[in-house]
Short mmCIF file of C-alpha atoms in Angstrom, two decimals:
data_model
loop_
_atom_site.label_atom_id
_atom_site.label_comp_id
_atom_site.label_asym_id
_atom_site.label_seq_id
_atom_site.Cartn_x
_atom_site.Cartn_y
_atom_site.Cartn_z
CA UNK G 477 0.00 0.00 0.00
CA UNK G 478 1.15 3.49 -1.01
CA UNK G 479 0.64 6.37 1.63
CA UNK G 480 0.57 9.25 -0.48
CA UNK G 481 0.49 11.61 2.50
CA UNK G 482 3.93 10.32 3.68
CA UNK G 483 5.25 11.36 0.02
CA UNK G 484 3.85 14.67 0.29
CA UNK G 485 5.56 15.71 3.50
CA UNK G 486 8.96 14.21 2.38
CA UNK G 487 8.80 16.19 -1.14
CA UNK G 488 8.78 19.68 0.82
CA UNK G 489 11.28 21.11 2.38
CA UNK G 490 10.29 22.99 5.17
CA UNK G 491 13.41 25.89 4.13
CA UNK G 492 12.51 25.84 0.38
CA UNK G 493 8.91 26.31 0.80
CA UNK G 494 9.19 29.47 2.64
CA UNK G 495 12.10 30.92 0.53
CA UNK G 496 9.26 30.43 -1.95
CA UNK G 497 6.70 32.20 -0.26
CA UNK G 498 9.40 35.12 0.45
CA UNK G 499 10.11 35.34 -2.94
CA UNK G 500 6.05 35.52 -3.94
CA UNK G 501 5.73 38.73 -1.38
CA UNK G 502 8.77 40.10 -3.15
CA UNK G 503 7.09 40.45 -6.79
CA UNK G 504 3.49 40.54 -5.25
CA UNK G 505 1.74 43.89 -6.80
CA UNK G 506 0.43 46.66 -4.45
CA UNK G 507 -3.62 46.28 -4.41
CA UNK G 508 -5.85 48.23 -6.47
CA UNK G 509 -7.66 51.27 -4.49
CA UNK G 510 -11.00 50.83 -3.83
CA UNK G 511 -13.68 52.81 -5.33
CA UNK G 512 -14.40 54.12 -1.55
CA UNK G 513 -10.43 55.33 -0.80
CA UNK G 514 -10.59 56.71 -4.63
CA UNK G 515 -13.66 58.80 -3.80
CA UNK G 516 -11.76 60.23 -0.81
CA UNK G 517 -9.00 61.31 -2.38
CA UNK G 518 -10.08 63.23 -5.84
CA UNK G 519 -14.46 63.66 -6.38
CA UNK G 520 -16.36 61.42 -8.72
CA UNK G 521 -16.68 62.43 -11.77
CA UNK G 522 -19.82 63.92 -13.83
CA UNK G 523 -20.73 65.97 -10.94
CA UNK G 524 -24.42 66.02 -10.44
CA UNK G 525 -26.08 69.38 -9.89
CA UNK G 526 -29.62 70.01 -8.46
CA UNK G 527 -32.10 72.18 -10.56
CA UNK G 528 -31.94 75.02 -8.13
CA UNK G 529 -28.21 75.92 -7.31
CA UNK G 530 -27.10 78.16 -4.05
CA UNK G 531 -24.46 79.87 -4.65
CA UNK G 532 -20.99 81.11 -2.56
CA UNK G 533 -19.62 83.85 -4.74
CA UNK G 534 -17.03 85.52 -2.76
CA UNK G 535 -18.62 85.68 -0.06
CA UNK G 536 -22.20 87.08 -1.45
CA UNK G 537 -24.78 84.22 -1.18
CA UNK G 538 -27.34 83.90 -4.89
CA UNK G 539 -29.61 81.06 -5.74
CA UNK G 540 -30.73 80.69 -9.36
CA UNK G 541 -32.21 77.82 -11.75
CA UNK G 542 -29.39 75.31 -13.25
CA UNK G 543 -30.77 76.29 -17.30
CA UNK G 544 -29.47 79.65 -16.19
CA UNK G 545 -26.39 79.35 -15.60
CA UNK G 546 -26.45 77.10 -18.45
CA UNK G 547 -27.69 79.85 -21.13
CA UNK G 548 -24.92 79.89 -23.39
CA UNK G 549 -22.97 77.22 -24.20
CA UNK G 550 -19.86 79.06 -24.33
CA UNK G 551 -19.37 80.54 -21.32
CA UNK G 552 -17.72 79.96 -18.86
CA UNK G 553 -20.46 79.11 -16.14
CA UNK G 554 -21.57 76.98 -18.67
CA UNK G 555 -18.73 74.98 -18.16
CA UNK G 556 -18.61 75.29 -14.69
CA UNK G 557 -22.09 73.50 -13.99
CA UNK G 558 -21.97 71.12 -17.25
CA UNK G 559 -20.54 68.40 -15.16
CA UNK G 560 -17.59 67.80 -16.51
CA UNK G 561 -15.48 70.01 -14.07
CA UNK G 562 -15.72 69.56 -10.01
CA UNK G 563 -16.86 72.81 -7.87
CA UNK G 564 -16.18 72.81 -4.57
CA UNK G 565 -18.79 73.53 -2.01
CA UNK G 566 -18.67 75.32 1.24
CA UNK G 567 -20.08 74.56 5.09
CA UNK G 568 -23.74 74.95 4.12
CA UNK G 569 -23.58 73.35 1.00
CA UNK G 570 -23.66 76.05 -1.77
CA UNK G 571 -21.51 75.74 -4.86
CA UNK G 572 -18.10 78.27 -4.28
CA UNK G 573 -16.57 80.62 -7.02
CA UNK G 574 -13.92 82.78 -5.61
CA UNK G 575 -14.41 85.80 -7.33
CA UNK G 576 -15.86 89.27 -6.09
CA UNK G 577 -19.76 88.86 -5.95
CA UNK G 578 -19.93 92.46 -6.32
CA UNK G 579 -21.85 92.46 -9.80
CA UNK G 580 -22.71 88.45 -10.08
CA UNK G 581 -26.49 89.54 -9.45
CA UNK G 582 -26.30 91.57 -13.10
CA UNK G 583 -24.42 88.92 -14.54
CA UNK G 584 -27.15 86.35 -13.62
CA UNK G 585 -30.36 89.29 -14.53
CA UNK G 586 -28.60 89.24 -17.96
CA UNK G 587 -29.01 85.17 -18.26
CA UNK G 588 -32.46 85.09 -16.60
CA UNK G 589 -33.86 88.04 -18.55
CA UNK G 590 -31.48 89.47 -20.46
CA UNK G 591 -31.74 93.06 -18.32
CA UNK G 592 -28.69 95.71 -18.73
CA UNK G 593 -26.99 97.33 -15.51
CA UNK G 594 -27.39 100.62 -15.15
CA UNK G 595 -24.86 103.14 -16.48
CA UNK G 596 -22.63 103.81 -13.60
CA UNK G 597 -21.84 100.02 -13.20
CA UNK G 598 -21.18 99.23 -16.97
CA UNK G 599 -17.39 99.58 -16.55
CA UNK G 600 -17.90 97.02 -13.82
CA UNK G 601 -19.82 94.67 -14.90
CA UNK G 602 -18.32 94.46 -18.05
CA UNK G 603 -15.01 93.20 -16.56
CA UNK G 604 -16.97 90.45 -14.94
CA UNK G 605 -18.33 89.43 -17.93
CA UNK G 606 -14.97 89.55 -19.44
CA UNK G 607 -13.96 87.02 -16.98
CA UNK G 608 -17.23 85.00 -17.51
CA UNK G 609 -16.41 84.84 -21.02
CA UNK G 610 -20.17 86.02 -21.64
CA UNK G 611 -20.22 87.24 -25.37
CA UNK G 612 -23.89 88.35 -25.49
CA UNK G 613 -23.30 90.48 -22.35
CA UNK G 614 -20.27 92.11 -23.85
CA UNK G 615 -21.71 92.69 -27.44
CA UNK G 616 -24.95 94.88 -25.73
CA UNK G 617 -22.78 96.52 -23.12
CA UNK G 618 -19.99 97.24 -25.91
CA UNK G 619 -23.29 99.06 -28.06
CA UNK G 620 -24.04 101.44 -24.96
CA UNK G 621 -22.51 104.08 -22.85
CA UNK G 622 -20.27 104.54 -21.90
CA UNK G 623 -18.55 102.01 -23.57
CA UNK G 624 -19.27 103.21 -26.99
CA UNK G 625 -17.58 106.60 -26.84
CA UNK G 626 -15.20 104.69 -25.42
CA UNK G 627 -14.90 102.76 -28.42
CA UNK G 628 -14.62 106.14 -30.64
CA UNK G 629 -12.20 107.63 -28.04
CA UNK G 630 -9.57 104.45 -28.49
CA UNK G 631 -10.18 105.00 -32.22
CA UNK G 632 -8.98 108.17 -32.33
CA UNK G 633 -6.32 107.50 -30.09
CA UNK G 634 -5.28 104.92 -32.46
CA UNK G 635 -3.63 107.93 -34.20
CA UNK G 636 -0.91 108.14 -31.83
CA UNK G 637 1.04 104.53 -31.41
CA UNK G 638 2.82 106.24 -28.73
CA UNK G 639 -0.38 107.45 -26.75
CA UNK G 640 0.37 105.51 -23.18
CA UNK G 641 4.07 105.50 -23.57
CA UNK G 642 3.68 109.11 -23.18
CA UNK G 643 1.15 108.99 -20.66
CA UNK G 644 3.73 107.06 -18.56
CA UNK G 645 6.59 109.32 -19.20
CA UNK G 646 4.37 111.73 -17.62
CA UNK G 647 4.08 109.98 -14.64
CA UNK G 648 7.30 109.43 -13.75
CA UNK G 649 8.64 112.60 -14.88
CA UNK G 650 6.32 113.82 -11.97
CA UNK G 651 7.09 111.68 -9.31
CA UNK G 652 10.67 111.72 -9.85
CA UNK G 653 10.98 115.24 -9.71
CA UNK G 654 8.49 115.29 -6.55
CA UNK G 655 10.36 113.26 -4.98
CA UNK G 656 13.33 114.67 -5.41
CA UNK G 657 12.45 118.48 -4.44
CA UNK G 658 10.14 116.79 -1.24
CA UNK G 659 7.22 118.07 -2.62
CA UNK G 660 3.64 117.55 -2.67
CA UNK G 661 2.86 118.64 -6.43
CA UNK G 662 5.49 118.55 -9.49
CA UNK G 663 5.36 120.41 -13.12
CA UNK G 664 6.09 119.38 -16.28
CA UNK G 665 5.60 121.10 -19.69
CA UNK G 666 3.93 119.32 -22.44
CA UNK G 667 3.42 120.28 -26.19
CA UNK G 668 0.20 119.03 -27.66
CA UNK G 669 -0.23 120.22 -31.41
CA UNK G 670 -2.35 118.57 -33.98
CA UNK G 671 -0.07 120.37 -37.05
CA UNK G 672 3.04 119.43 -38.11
CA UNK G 673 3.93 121.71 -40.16
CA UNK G 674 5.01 125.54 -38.35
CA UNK G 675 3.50 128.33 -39.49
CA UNK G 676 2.69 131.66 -38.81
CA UNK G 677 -0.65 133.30 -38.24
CA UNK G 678 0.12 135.64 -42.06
CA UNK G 679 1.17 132.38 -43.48
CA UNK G 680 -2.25 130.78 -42.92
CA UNK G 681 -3.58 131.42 -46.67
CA UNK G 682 -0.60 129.63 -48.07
CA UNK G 683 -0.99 126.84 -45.67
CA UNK G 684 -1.94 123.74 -48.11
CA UNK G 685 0.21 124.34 -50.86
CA UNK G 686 3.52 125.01 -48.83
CA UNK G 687 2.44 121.64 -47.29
CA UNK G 688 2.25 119.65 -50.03
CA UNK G 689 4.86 121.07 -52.43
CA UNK G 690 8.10 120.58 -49.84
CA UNK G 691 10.93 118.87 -51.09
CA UNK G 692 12.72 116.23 -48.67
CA UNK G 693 15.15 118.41 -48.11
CA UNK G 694 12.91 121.09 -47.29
CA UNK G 695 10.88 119.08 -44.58
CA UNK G 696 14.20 118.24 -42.84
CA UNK G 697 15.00 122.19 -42.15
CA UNK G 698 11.45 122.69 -40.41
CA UNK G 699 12.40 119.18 -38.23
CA UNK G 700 13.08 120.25 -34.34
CA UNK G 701 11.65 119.04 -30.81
CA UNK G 702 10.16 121.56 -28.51
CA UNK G 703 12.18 122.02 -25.29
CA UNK G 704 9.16 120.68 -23.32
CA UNK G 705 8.97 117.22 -21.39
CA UNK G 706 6.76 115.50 -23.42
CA UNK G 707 5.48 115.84 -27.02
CA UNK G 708 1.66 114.66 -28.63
CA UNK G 709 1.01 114.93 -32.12
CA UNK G 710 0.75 115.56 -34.76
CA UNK G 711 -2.40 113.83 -36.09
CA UNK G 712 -5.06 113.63 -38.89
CA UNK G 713 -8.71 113.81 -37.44
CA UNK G 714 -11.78 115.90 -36.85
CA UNK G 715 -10.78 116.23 -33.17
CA UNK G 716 -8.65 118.54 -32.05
CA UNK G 717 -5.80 119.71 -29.28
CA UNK G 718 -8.56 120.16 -26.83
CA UNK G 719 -10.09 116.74 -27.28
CA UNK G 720 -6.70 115.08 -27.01
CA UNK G 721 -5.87 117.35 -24.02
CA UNK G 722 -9.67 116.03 -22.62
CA UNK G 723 -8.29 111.95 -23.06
CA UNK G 724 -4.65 112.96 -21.19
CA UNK G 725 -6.85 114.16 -18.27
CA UNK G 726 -8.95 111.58 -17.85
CA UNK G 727 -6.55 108.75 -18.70
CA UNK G 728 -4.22 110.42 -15.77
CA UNK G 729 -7.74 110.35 -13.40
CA UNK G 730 -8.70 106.94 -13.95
CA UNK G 731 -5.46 106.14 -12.68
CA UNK G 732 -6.18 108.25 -9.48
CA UNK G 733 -3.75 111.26 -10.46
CA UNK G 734 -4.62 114.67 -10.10
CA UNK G 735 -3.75 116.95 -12.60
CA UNK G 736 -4.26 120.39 -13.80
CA UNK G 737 -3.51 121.96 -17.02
CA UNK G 738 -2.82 125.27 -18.53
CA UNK G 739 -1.87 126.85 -21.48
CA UNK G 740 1.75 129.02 -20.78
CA UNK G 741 2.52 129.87 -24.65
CA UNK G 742 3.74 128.33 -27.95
CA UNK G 743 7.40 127.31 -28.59
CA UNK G 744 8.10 130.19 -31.24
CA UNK G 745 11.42 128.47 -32.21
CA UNK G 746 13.02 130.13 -35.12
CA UNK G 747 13.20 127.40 -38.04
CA UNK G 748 13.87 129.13 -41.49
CA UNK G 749 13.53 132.57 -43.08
CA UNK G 750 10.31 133.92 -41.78
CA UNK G 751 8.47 130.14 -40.16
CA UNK G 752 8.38 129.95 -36.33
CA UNK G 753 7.51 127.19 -34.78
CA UNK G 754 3.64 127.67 -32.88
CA UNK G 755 3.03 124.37 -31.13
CA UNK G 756 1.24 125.23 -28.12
CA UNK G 757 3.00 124.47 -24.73
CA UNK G 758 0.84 123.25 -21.50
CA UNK G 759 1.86 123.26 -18.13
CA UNK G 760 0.73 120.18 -16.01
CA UNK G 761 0.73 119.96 -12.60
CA UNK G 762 0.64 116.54 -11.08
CA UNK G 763 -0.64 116.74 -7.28
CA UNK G 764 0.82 113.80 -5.78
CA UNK G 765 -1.31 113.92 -1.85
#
């Protein structure tokens, strides 16, 4: 009789079997997460959204309908609350975007019912939609005021590639020399002239054709820079030395610089024969506090 048991504890060895098993935990793999430890580490993704959504916007609490926020396609709350993107959600359960909620509430009046701020939050509002990236808002708010004379102002300022260069010489002309004389306000002189070519007031008649009928050669002699700070012009348009003197102002403003102009002269440099330079010269005063 064969005992098959005897034959099975002779073929082992005790020292081999366990070098085996050693050798198994060696190459063994490292175990698949579970879908529970997976969900605790990154969300599950579509997200699901209810048909009424609160809302955390910095701060500034809103509850609207999901289709609204879902308007247009191309937007950027669109994308938000399509599912495909995870939105984190604060202590009481509303949806956070961290962004000034300010002017959400005309952002979400334009996607319920297509209303308009009014005008003093335009500028505003516009920016928001900007970062939205909602192009119906910014088509109807580009087609009212004030953002359509702004649109005509930047046109015309087109003219002048060297427009906010300028502007920024300006301001640190100012501060440097307020800073250096301790002072509260600085001065600068600046020459604004829509002409390019000089002339003088009996010269006016003859005006076009001397333009037009310069040599070269000729153009170079009338060539000179004021002995001011900074230097607009010249330009071809309707508007005029006041109008450009009108966007220097309020470009300086909007940056919260006060300034005050004045007219102290013309530069009534001596070119050739009997032409004089008559660019007018302004004096701006920066007030610093």
């Amino acid at each position: 009789m064969v005992v098959v048991t005897g034959q099975n504890k002779v073929s082992g060895d005790p020292d081999d079997a366990m070098s085996s098993s050693d050798a198994e935990d060696d190459f063994q793999e490292p175990a698949t997460p579970t879908a529970t430890q997976a969900g605790q580490a990154l969300p599950l993704l579509p997200q699901q959204f209810p048909e009424v959504v609160p809302l955390n916007v910095g701060g500034m609490y809103f509850t609207t309908r999901l289709s609204t926020l879902r308007r247009y396609e191309d937007t950027m709350l669109a994308a938000m609350f399509s599912g495909r993107h995870y939105i984190p959600t604060d202590a009481e359960g509303r949806y956070f975007i961290d962004r000034d909620g300010t002017y959400f509430g005309d952002i979400l009046n334009f996607l319920r019912s297509g209303d308009l701020p009014p005008r003093e939050r335009v500028r505003s509002v516009y920016k928001e939609a900007q970062y939205y990236s909602i192009g119906p808002l910014l088509d109807n708010l580009e087609d009212i005021q004030p953002l359509k004379g702004e649109k005509v102002r930047q046109a015309f300022l087109g003219l002048m590639p060297y427009y906010k260069d300028h502007l920024e010489r300006i301001i640190e002309i100012a501060k440097l020399r307020a800073m250096q004389r301790k002072a509260r306000f600085a001065k600068l002189k600046v020459c604004v002239f829509k002409e390019e070519m000089p002339i003088t007031p009996y010269e006016c008649p003859h005006f076009n054709s001397l333009r037009f009928e310069r040599s070269e050669s000729e153009t170079k002699l009338f060539e000179h820079h004021c002995e001011v700070d900074v230097s607009f012009g010249p330009w071809e348009a309707v508007a005029d030395v006041y109008d450009l003197l009108h966007c220097i102002v309020t470009d300086l403003s909007a940056r919260g610089i006060t300034v005050d102009h004045q007219c102290i002269g013309v530069c009534d440099k001596h070119l050739i024969n009997h032409y004089y330079c008559k660019r007018p010269i302004y004096e701006f005063k920066i007030t610093w506090w």
